Amino acid sequence: MNTHTEFSEDANKENVIQPKKKWKTPHTFVILVAIILIAAAATYFVPAGEFNRYEDKATGKTLVEAGSYHTIASKPINPLKIPVAIYTGIVDSAPILTFMLIIGGAFQIITSTGALTALCKKLSKTFSKKKYFVIPVFLTIFSIFGFTMGMSSEVMIFVPIGITLAMLLGLDKVTGTAMIALGAAIGFTAGILNPFNVGVAQDIAELPLFSGMGYRIFILIVLLAATSTYIICYAKKVAANPEKSIIYGIKEDQEYTFDDVSDTMSKRQIGVLVIMVACCGILIYGLSKLGWYFEEMSALFIFMGIICGFVNGYGPSRIAKEFGEGAKGIVVGCLIIGIARTVEVILSDASILDTIVYGIVNIVGVLPNSIKAVGMFLCQSLINCVIVSGTGQAAVTMPLMVPVSDLVGISRQTAVLAFQLGDGFSNSVLPMSSSLMGYLAVSKIPYSKWLKFMLPLFGIWTALGCLFMLGALMIGY
């Protein structure tokens, strides 16, 4: 009898349908290593080749010579050398990684004073009855930074402010990050006065500097409207049901708590904010007028963190402790940026980077005339997957795209537009983008989660990009 019962129970267990395991998105490291392996495999079947390069005496830039592509001996990467390439990628990324570690440390000192949180709490009361209005306001402000001084990697500095304000308004970290980072991305893409993409590209294309500004202003307005609408829709959905947040339940999402935060600021906290504002002013001046880069910015943030600590009454040991904690919290994000650089290292070492660019550019030549302009934009987006730097991409692709545009009857201004849109949009989704990985490291939003939020908007941007290109042809841009 007992045997029969046991048999029946076993049979029932076998008949019970086991719930399917929910697919879990791989860690960002896993995603990057998969891309690296694909790049390494490509070195075995993509022919090696290169363009001749020369130094432009007028600009001092090293440019590609159009029509000079030629094949060379294949140099496939030894699989055992992939870890070496990863190491090289991390070392090559040293300037931005050091900058990120310093930002993490400096902002931890400032955050621990409570000054930033108190300020955001005051702002949240101001915007409490129109909290969604803060989204287009911040997008617009940071778009100005994007289209004037080309703010990209530097945007990570301001992300904690956006996150703190958003969460005090009952929104989530993704909304706070997006309204800062995507504002800069939109401005960089529109490139009205951006010297790092439009300026370089127009110079190579022999166009007047920052010419065609009117159409770029129109593009900026459309992108601001579309992006604001998308983020507001997401924010309203999360406000109505917090479980709809793409980072709901993630451990790191619990680090911002404000229950015991007062909006009354002490004299010390006011002093901290004054120093922050002064340093931000110095930063903007240095970037726009003095040609500052990571070295100068890092020095400024070391100075800012230490002075803010002393103003708040911290001793040297407390400042050192807070700085160490902040830097420690951003190490994983730094490694992600370094590992992502490995893809470019592998493609360059195997001499297939130029081959890939050459093949993509040639796609434009075989497209029907009616969609050649759109094809140029999409091709630039593809090239951005292997050459993420805007200035670097301009130096490689514009000498190739200008003759193509002349040949098919597309204006050089439109060719520049294709470059800037292709270069700008994909920087918000590509894991090789240092600016993207930088602000995700600061916000501690997993790349896979950000991608879930960003892909629909990227689709909207891409569709608008195609329309912008068609519009450029219609108005004879």
Short mmCIF file of N, CA, C and O in Angstrom, two decimals, residues 18-65:
data_model
loop_
_atom_site.label_atom_id
_atom_site.label_comp_id
_atom_site.label_asym_id
_atom_site.label_seq_id
_atom_site.Cartn_x
_atom_site.Cartn_y
_atom_site.Cartn_z
N GLN A 18 6.80 21.81 -14.82
CA GLN A 18 7.77 22.68 -14.17
C GLN A 18 7.79 24.04 -14.87
O GLN A 18 7.79 24.12 -16.10
N PRO A 19 7.79 25.12 -14.08
CA PRO A 19 7.82 26.45 -14.70
C PRO A 19 9.13 26.67 -15.47
O PRO A 19 10.19 26.22 -15.05
N LYS A 20 8.99 27.28 -16.63
CA LYS A 20 10.16 27.54 -17.44
C LYS A 20 11.03 28.60 -16.78
O LYS A 20 10.54 29.55 -16.18
N LYS A 21 12.33 28.38 -16.86
CA LYS A 21 13.25 29.35 -16.31
C LYS A 21 13.23 30.61 -17.17
O LYS A 21 13.31 30.55 -18.39
N LYS A 22 13.09 31.74 -16.50
CA LYS A 22 13.05 33.01 -17.20
C LYS A 22 14.45 33.36 -17.70
O LYS A 22 15.42 33.25 -16.97
N TRP A 23 14.52 33.75 -18.99
CA TRP A 23 15.83 34.08 -19.55
C TRP A 23 16.36 35.33 -18.89
O TRP A 23 15.67 36.33 -18.73
N LYS A 24 17.61 35.24 -18.48
CA LYS A 24 18.25 36.36 -17.79
C LYS A 24 19.29 36.98 -18.70
O LYS A 24 20.13 36.28 -19.26
N THR A 25 19.23 38.30 -18.84
CA THR A 25 20.19 39.00 -19.69
C THR A 25 21.60 38.82 -19.14
O THR A 25 21.82 38.99 -17.94
N PRO A 26 22.55 38.45 -19.98
CA PRO A 26 23.93 38.25 -19.50
C PRO A 26 24.52 39.52 -18.91
O PRO A 26 24.11 40.65 -19.23
N HIS A 27 25.52 39.34 -18.08
CA HIS A 27 26.27 40.46 -17.52
C HIS A 27 26.94 41.22 -18.67
O HIS A 27 27.27 40.66 -19.71
N THR A 28 27.17 42.51 -18.46
CA THR A 28 27.79 43.34 -19.50
C THR A 28 29.14 42.78 -19.93
O THR A 28 29.51 42.83 -21.11
N PHE A 29 29.91 42.25 -18.98
CA PHE A 29 31.19 41.63 -19.33
C PHE A 29 31.00 40.52 -20.35
O PHE A 29 31.78 40.38 -21.30
N VAL A 30 29.96 39.71 -20.15
CA VAL A 30 29.69 38.58 -21.05
C VAL A 30 29.34 39.10 -22.45
O VAL A 30 29.81 38.57 -23.47
N ILE A 31 28.51 40.14 -22.50
CA ILE A 31 28.13 40.73 -23.79
C ILE A 31 29.36 41.25 -24.52
O ILE A 31 29.55 41.01 -25.72
N LEU A 32 30.22 41.94 -23.79
CA LEU A 32 31.42 42.51 -24.41
C LEU A 32 32.38 41.44 -24.90
O LEU A 32 32.95 41.54 -25.99
N VAL A 33 32.56 40.40 -24.09
CA VAL A 33 33.46 39.31 -24.50
C VAL A 33 32.92 38.62 -25.75
O VAL A 33 33.68 38.24 -26.65
N ALA A 34 31.60 38.47 -25.84
CA ALA A 34 31.00 37.87 -27.05
C ALA A 34 31.31 38.73 -28.28
O ALA A 34 31.66 38.20 -29.34
N ILE A 35 31.20 40.05 -28.14
CA ILE A 35 31.52 40.95 -29.25
C ILE A 35 33.00 40.86 -29.60
O ILE A 35 33.39 40.86 -30.78
N ILE A 36 33.86 40.76 -28.59
CA ILE A 36 35.30 40.63 -28.81
C ILE A 36 35.61 39.35 -29.58
O ILE A 36 36.43 39.35 -30.51
N LEU A 37 34.95 38.26 -29.22
CA LEU A 37 35.18 36.98 -29.91
C LEU A 37 34.74 37.06 -31.37
O LEU A 37 35.39 36.50 -32.26
N ILE A 38 33.63 37.76 -31.62
CA ILE A 38 33.17 37.95 -33.00
C ILE A 38 34.20 38.76 -33.79
O ILE A 38 34.53 38.44 -34.94
N ALA A 39 34.72 39.82 -33.15
CA ALA A 39 35.74 40.64 -33.81
C ALA A 39 36.99 39.82 -34.11
O ALA A 39 37.59 39.93 -35.19
N ALA A 40 37.39 38.98 -33.15
CA ALA A 40 38.57 38.14 -33.34
C ALA A 40 38.35 37.14 -34.48
O ALA A 40 39.24 36.89 -35.30
N ALA A 41 37.14 36.57 -34.53
CA ALA A 41 36.82 35.62 -35.60
C ALA A 41 36.83 36.31 -36.96
O ALA A 41 37.26 35.73 -37.97
N ALA A 42 36.40 37.58 -36.99
CA ALA A 42 36.37 38.33 -38.25
C ALA A 42 37.75 38.52 -38.84
O ALA A 42 37.91 38.64 -40.07
N THR A 43 38.77 38.52 -38.00
CA THR A 43 40.14 38.72 -38.52
C THR A 43 40.60 37.56 -39.38
O THR A 43 41.60 37.69 -40.10
N TYR A 44 39.88 36.42 -39.34
CA TYR A 44 40.26 35.24 -40.13
C TYR A 44 39.61 35.22 -41.51
O TYR A 44 40.09 34.50 -42.39
N PHE A 45 38.52 35.95 -41.71
CA PHE A 45 37.86 35.90 -43.02
C PHE A 45 37.66 37.27 -43.67
O PHE A 45 37.30 37.35 -44.84
N VAL A 46 37.87 38.36 -42.93
CA VAL A 46 37.82 39.70 -43.54
C VAL A 46 39.23 40.05 -44.03
O VAL A 46 40.18 40.00 -43.26
N PRO A 47 39.38 40.38 -45.32
CA PRO A 47 40.72 40.68 -45.86
C PRO A 47 41.34 41.88 -45.14
O PRO A 47 40.67 42.86 -44.84
N ALA A 48 42.63 41.80 -44.90
CA ALA A 48 43.34 42.93 -44.32
C ALA A 48 43.60 43.97 -45.40
O ALA A 48 43.82 43.64 -46.57
N GLY A 49 43.55 45.22 -45.03
CA GLY A 49 43.78 46.28 -45.99
C GLY A 49 43.93 47.62 -45.28
O GLY A 49 43.67 47.73 -44.08
N GLU A 50 44.34 48.63 -46.02
CA GLU A 50 44.51 49.94 -45.40
C GLU A 50 44.45 51.05 -46.45
O GLU A 50 44.66 50.81 -47.64
N PHE A 51 44.15 52.24 -45.97
CA PHE A 51 44.21 53.44 -46.81
C PHE A 51 45.56 54.12 -46.59
O PHE A 51 46.18 53.99 -45.53
N ASN A 52 45.99 54.85 -47.59
CA ASN A 52 47.13 55.75 -47.38
C ASN A 52 46.64 56.94 -46.58
O ASN A 52 45.52 57.42 -46.78
N ARG A 53 47.48 57.42 -45.70
CA ARG A 53 47.11 58.57 -44.88
C ARG A 53 48.15 59.68 -45.04
O ARG A 53 49.31 59.41 -45.33
N TYR A 54 47.68 60.90 -44.85
CA TYR A 54 48.59 62.04 -44.97
C TYR A 54 48.18 63.09 -43.94
O TYR A 54 47.04 63.11 -43.44
N GLU A 55 49.09 63.95 -43.61
CA GLU A 55 48.80 65.02 -42.65
C GLU A 55 48.36 66.27 -43.40
O GLU A 55 49.05 66.77 -44.28
N ASP A 56 47.15 66.73 -43.03
CA ASP A 56 46.63 67.95 -43.65
C ASP A 56 47.33 69.16 -43.01
O ASP A 56 47.21 69.39 -41.81
N LYS A 57 48.06 69.92 -43.80
CA LYS A 57 48.85 71.01 -43.25
C LYS A 57 47.98 72.12 -42.65
O LYS A 57 48.38 72.79 -41.70
N ALA A 58 46.80 72.29 -43.21
CA ALA A 58 45.91 73.37 -42.73
C ALA A 58 45.38 73.08 -41.33
O ALA A 58 45.25 73.97 -40.50
N THR A 59 45.05 71.80 -41.08
CA THR A 59 44.42 71.45 -39.80
C THR A 59 45.35 70.67 -38.87
O THR A 59 45.09 70.58 -37.67
N GLY A 60 46.39 70.07 -39.44
CA GLY A 60 47.28 69.24 -38.63
C GLY A 60 46.74 67.86 -38.36
O GLY A 60 47.34 67.08 -37.61
N LYS A 61 45.59 67.52 -38.99
CA LYS A 61 44.97 66.21 -38.78
C LYS A 61 45.48 65.20 -39.80
O LYS A 61 45.81 65.55 -40.93
N THR A 62 45.53 63.94 -39.37
CA THR A 62 45.89 62.85 -40.27
C THR A 62 44.64 62.36 -40.96
O THR A 62 43.72 61.87 -40.30
N LEU A 63 44.58 62.49 -42.28
CA LEU A 63 43.39 62.17 -43.04
C LEU A 63 43.65 60.98 -43.96
O LEU A 63 44.78 60.64 -44.28
N VAL A 64 42.52 60.36 -44.36
CA VAL A 64 42.58 59.24 -45.30
C VAL A 64 42.60 59.77 -46.72
O VAL A 64 41.90 60.74 -47.05
N GLU A 65 43.39 59.15 -47.58
CA GLU A 65 43.44 59.54 -48.99
C GLU A 65 42.40 58.73 -49.77
O GLU A 65 42.47 57.50 -49.82
#
